[in-house]
Amino acid sequence: MTTIAVLGNGRVGGSLATALIRAGREVTVADRAPGAAADAARTARIVINATPGAGSLDRLVALREELRGKILVDVSNATVDGPDGLPADLIYPGSSLAEQLQEALPDTRVVKTLNTMLYPVMTAPAALTQTPTAFLSGKDPEAKQVVRGLLADLGWQQEWITDLGGIETARAAEAAILFVPHVIRSSGFAPFAISITR
């Protein structure tokens, strides 16, 4: 059985870990204890980055050796928060957190996904009244196929998943976070996701 390490045990990491365990996956969650992230990443084949995006790059670069040869699923958004705590701008304009991670960790296969929705949708996509879209960005086709399997375990049907292409396409998906504060202010904190309809 593939071991999955979830880095970050807040609302996002906790929800993902619970759902994947329910689906029968073997999951380790790294808490804030010293060395916990390194220990979890070392024993995993797949590592999910659910840490706050503003500090993700530094945290994960420190795990370079533990992440070597692994699939890193990045679900975070690197943003500058406004006075109300909601995203106000991107930390990496003209790039993305996922691209920065792939450049800094060349021996790790980075796949960006699940960052274009509020966190409850990540593990319950069918709860929305309309079909949501999960995007994939990454340079390694095999890694993206593995992530498709994880998404299926979380309730995502394959036709709801859109492969955008290489890791550079993550900048478009990450920029979608700028919708979030405006939607929340206009409609309240209700689950929603970016969706491509045809």
mmCIF file of N, CA, C and O in Angstrom, residues 151-194:
data_model
loop_
_atom_site.group_PDB
_atom_site.id
_atom_site.type_symbol
_atom_site.label_atom_id
_atom_site.label_comp_id
_atom_site.label_asym_id
_atom_site.label_seq_id
_atom_site.Cartn_x
_atom_site.Cartn_y
_atom_site.Cartn_z
ATOM 1 N N LEU A 151 -7.463 11.684 -6.472
ATOM 2 C CA LEU A 151 -8.680 12.478 -6.632
ATOM 3 C C LEU A 151 -9.910 11.577 -6.700
ATOM 4 O O LEU A 151 -10.962 11.900 -6.136
ATOM 5 N N ALA A 152 -9.791 10.441 -7.374
ATOM 6 C CA ALA A 152 -10.910 9.491 -7.429
ATOM 7 C C ALA A 152 -11.284 9.025 -6.027
ATOM 8 O O ALA A 152 -12.473 8.908 -5.692
ATOM 9 N N ASP A 153 -10.286 8.788 -5.190
ATOM 10 C CA ASP A 153 -10.555 8.385 -3.814
ATOM 11 C C ASP A 153 -11.279 9.481 -3.033
ATOM 12 O O ASP A 153 -11.975 9.199 -2.056
ATOM 13 N N LEU A 154 -11.093 10.724 -3.454
ATOM 14 C CA LEU A 154 -11.739 11.852 -2.774
ATOM 15 C C LEU A 154 -13.115 12.171 -3.358
ATOM 16 O O LEU A 154 -13.761 13.132 -2.940
ATOM 17 N N GLY A 155 -13.547 11.367 -4.338
ATOM 18 C CA GLY A 155 -14.882 11.553 -4.903
ATOM 19 C C GLY A 155 -14.931 12.284 -6.227
ATOM 20 O O GLY A 155 -16.018 12.614 -6.718
ATOM 21 N N TRP A 156 -13.762 12.516 -6.821
ATOM 22 C CA TRP A 156 -13.725 13.223 -8.104
ATOM 23 C C TRP A 156 -13.879 12.233 -9.254
ATOM 24 O O TRP A 156 -13.095 11.296 -9.377
ATOM 25 N N GLN A 157 -14.878 12.453 -10.098
ATOM 26 C CA GLN A 157 -15.025 11.644 -11.301
ATOM 27 C C GLN A 157 -13.998 12.116 -12.333
ATOM 28 O O GLN A 157 -13.650 13.299 -12.384
ATOM 29 N N GLN A 158 -13.534 11.180 -13.162
ATOM 30 C CA GLN A 158 -12.453 11.513 -14.099
ATOM 31 C C GLN A 158 -12.831 12.634 -15.059
ATOM 32 O O GLN A 158 -11.988 13.453 -15.432
ATOM 33 N N GLU A 159 -14.113 12.715 -15.427
ATOM 34 C CA GLU A 159 -14.514 13.765 -16.365
ATOM 35 C C GLU A 159 -14.569 15.140 -15.692
ATOM 36 O O GLU A 159 -14.736 16.156 -16.373
ATOM 37 N N TRP A 160 -14.414 15.188 -14.386
ATOM 38 C CA TRP A 160 -14.367 16.467 -13.667
ATOM 39 C C TRP A 160 -12.934 16.991 -13.537
ATOM 40 O O TRP A 160 -12.710 18.050 -12.964
ATOM 41 N N ILE A 161 -11.969 16.229 -14.039
ATOM 42 C CA ILE A 161 -10.555 16.576 -13.889
ATOM 43 C C ILE A 161 -10.022 17.067 -15.237
ATOM 44 O O ILE A 161 -10.189 16.394 -16.258
ATOM 45 N N THR A 162 -9.381 18.233 -15.246
ATOM 46 C CA THR A 162 -8.811 18.797 -16.465
ATOM 47 C C THR A 162 -7.304 18.925 -16.302
ATOM 48 O O THR A 162 -6.834 19.609 -15.388
ATOM 49 N N ASP A 163 -6.569 18.269 -17.177
ATOM 50 C CA ASP A 163 -5.109 18.360 -17.188
ATOM 51 C C ASP A 163 -4.724 19.587 -18.013
ATOM 52 O O ASP A 163 -4.928 19.613 -19.226
ATOM 53 N N LEU A 164 -4.171 20.577 -17.332
ATOM 54 C CA LEU A 164 -3.823 21.826 -18.017
ATOM 55 C C LEU A 164 -2.501 21.744 -18.764
ATOM 56 O O LEU A 164 -2.237 22.559 -19.646
ATOM 57 N N GLY A 165 -1.656 20.773 -18.398
ATOM 58 C CA GLY A 165 -0.354 20.650 -19.053
ATOM 59 C C GLY A 165 0.781 20.743 -18.054
ATOM 60 O O GLY A 165 0.669 20.268 -16.922
ATOM 61 N N GLY A 166 1.881 21.369 -18.473
ATOM 62 C CA GLY A 166 3.090 21.422 -17.663
ATOM 63 C C GLY A 166 2.937 22.243 -16.391
ATOM 64 O O GLY A 166 1.915 22.892 -16.153
ATOM 65 N N ILE A 167 3.981 22.227 -15.575
ATOM 66 C CA ILE A 167 3.925 22.906 -14.281
ATOM 67 C C ILE A 167 3.728 24.414 -14.446
ATOM 68 O O ILE A 167 3.175 25.075 -13.552
ATOM 69 N N GLU A 168 4.128 24.960 -15.593
ATOM 70 C CA GLU A 168 3.960 26.403 -15.801
ATOM 71 C C GLU A 168 2.489 26.805 -15.848
ATOM 72 O O GLU A 168 2.138 27.968 -15.600
ATOM 73 N N THR A 169 1.590 25.856 -16.127
ATOM 74 C CA THR A 169 0.155 26.178 -16.161
ATOM 75 C C THR A 169 -0.414 26.390 -14.764
ATOM 76 O O THR A 169 -1.532 26.905 -14.626
ATOM 77 N N ALA A 170 0.354 26.039 -13.740
ATOM 78 C CA ALA A 170 -0.124 26.242 -12.368
ATOM 79 C C ALA A 170 -0.319 27.720 -12.054
ATOM 80 O O ALA A 170 -1.113 28.069 -11.180
ATOM 81 N N ARG A 171 0.385 28.594 -12.768
ATOM 82 C CA ARG A 171 0.233 30.020 -12.460
ATOM 83 C C ARG A 171 -1.192 30.492 -12.760
ATOM 84 O O ARG A 171 -1.715 31.379 -12.080
ATOM 85 N N ALA A 172 -1.833 29.891 -13.771
ATOM 86 C CA ALA A 172 -3.223 30.254 -14.065
ATOM 87 C C ALA A 172 -4.154 29.744 -12.967
ATOM 88 O O ALA A 172 -5.036 30.468 -12.491
ATOM 89 N N ALA A 173 -3.943 28.490 -12.551
ATOM 90 C CA ALA A 173 -4.782 27.928 -11.492
ATOM 91 C C ALA A 173 -4.591 28.677 -10.181
ATOM 92 O O ALA A 173 -5.554 28.951 -9.457
ATOM 93 N N GLU A 174 -3.347 29.020 -9.876
ATOM 94 C CA GLU A 174 -3.091 29.723 -8.614
ATOM 95 C C GLU A 174 -3.677 31.131 -8.629
ATOM 96 O O GLU A 174 -4.111 31.638 -7.591
ATOM 97 N N ALA A 175 -3.699 31.772 -9.801
ATOM 98 C CA ALA A 175 -4.262 33.122 -9.879
ATOM 99 C C ALA A 175 -5.759 33.130 -9.583
ATOM 100 O O ALA A 175 -6.314 34.163 -9.189
ATOM 101 N N ALA A 176 -6.414 31.974 -9.715
ATOM 102 C CA ALA A 176 -7.852 31.893 -9.431
ATOM 103 C C ALA A 176 -8.167 32.205 -7.974
ATOM 104 O O ALA A 176 -9.306 32.550 -7.646
ATOM 105 N N ILE A 177 -7.158 32.114 -7.088
ATOM 106 C CA ILE A 177 -7.378 32.431 -5.680
ATOM 107 C C ILE A 177 -7.846 33.869 -5.511
ATOM 108 O O ILE A 177 -8.519 34.217 -4.531
ATOM 109 N N LEU A 178 -7.535 34.728 -6.463
ATOM 110 C CA LEU A 178 -7.919 36.129 -6.358
ATOM 111 C C LEU A 178 -9.430 36.332 -6.496
ATOM 112 O O LEU A 178 -9.961 37.386 -6.132
ATOM 113 N N PHE A 179 -10.143 35.309 -6.996
ATOM 114 C CA PHE A 179 -11.608 35.357 -6.997
ATOM 115 C C PHE A 179 -12.169 35.211 -5.586
ATOM 116 O O PHE A 179 -13.234 35.741 -5.269
ATOM 117 N N VAL A 180 -11.482 34.447 -4.759
ATOM 118 C CA VAL A 180 -12.046 33.977 -3.492
ATOM 119 C C VAL A 180 -12.544 35.089 -2.581
ATOM 120 O O VAL A 180 -13.696 35.048 -2.124
ATOM 121 N N PRO A 181 -11.728 36.105 -2.259
ATOM 122 C CA PRO A 181 -12.228 37.109 -1.324
ATOM 123 C C PRO A 181 -13.469 37.834 -1.823
ATOM 124 O O PRO A 181 -14.371 38.133 -1.039
ATOM 125 N N HIS A 182 -13.535 38.077 -3.133
ATOM 126 C CA HIS A 182 -14.682 38.800 -3.681
ATOM 127 C C HIS A 182 -15.948 37.940 -3.637
ATOM 128 O O HIS A 182 -17.034 38.439 -3.322
ATOM 129 N N VAL A 183 -15.801 36.647 -3.933
ATOM 130 C CA VAL A 183 -16.957 35.751 -3.870
ATOM 131 C C VAL A 183 -17.435 35.613 -2.430
ATOM 132 O O VAL A 183 -18.643 35.649 -2.150
ATOM 133 N N ILE A 184 -16.509 35.480 -1.485
ATOM 134 C CA ILE A 184 -16.887 35.346 -0.078
ATOM 135 C C ILE A 184 -17.584 36.615 0.418
ATOM 136 O O ILE A 184 -18.609 36.550 1.113
ATOM 137 N N ARG A 185 -17.060 37.768 0.035
ATOM 138 C CA ARG A 185 -17.684 39.021 0.480
ATOM 139 C C ARG A 185 -19.083 39.193 -0.111
ATOM 140 O O ARG A 185 -19.969 39.777 0.521
ATOM 141 N N SER A 186 -19.288 38.702 -1.329
ATOM 142 C CA SER A 186 -20.595 38.893 -1.976
ATOM 143 C C SER A 186 -21.603 37.816 -1.600
ATOM 144 O O SER A 186 -22.800 38.076 -1.547
ATOM 145 N N SER A 187 -21.110 36.591 -1.314
ATOM 146 C CA SER A 187 -22.025 35.459 -1.103
ATOM 147 C C SER A 187 -21.861 34.744 0.228
ATOM 148 O O SER A 187 -22.616 33.816 0.515
ATOM 149 N N GLY A 188 -20.851 35.135 1.018
ATOM 150 C CA GLY A 188 -20.623 34.436 2.279
ATOM 151 C C GLY A 188 -19.717 33.231 2.093
ATOM 152 O O GLY A 188 -19.377 32.853 0.964
ATOM 153 N N PHE A 189 -19.348 32.622 3.229
ATOM 154 C CA PHE A 189 -18.416 31.489 3.196
ATOM 155 C C PHE A 189 -19.185 30.190 2.960
ATOM 156 O O PHE A 189 -19.482 29.427 3.874
ATOM 157 N N ALA A 190 -19.582 29.985 1.723
ATOM 158 C CA ALA A 190 -20.256 28.746 1.315
ATOM 159 C C ALA A 190 -19.352 28.035 0.327
ATOM 160 O O ALA A 190 -18.696 28.678 -0.480
ATOM 161 N N PRO A 191 -19.298 26.697 0.378
ATOM 162 C CA PRO A 191 -18.396 25.962 -0.521
ATOM 163 C C PRO A 191 -18.634 26.307 -1.992
ATOM 164 O O PRO A 191 -19.769 26.360 -2.447
ATOM 165 N N PHE A 192 -17.551 26.556 -2.709
ATOM 166 C CA PHE A 192 -17.636 26.783 -4.149
ATOM 167 C C PHE A 192 -16.319 26.375 -4.783
ATOM 168 O O PHE A 192 -15.296 26.185 -4.104
ATOM 169 N N ALA A 193 -16.340 26.229 -6.105
ATOM 170 C CA ALA A 193 -15.145 25.858 -6.858
ATOM 171 C C ALA A 193 -15.202 26.523 -8.223
ATOM 172 O O ALA A 193 -16.273 26.843 -8.723
ATOM 173 N N ILE A 194 -14.023 26.718 -8.815
ATOM 174 C CA ILE A 194 -13.950 27.138 -10.203
ATOM 175 C C ILE A 194 -14.370 25.946 -11.074
ATOM 176 O O ILE A 194 -13.954 24.814 -10.824
#
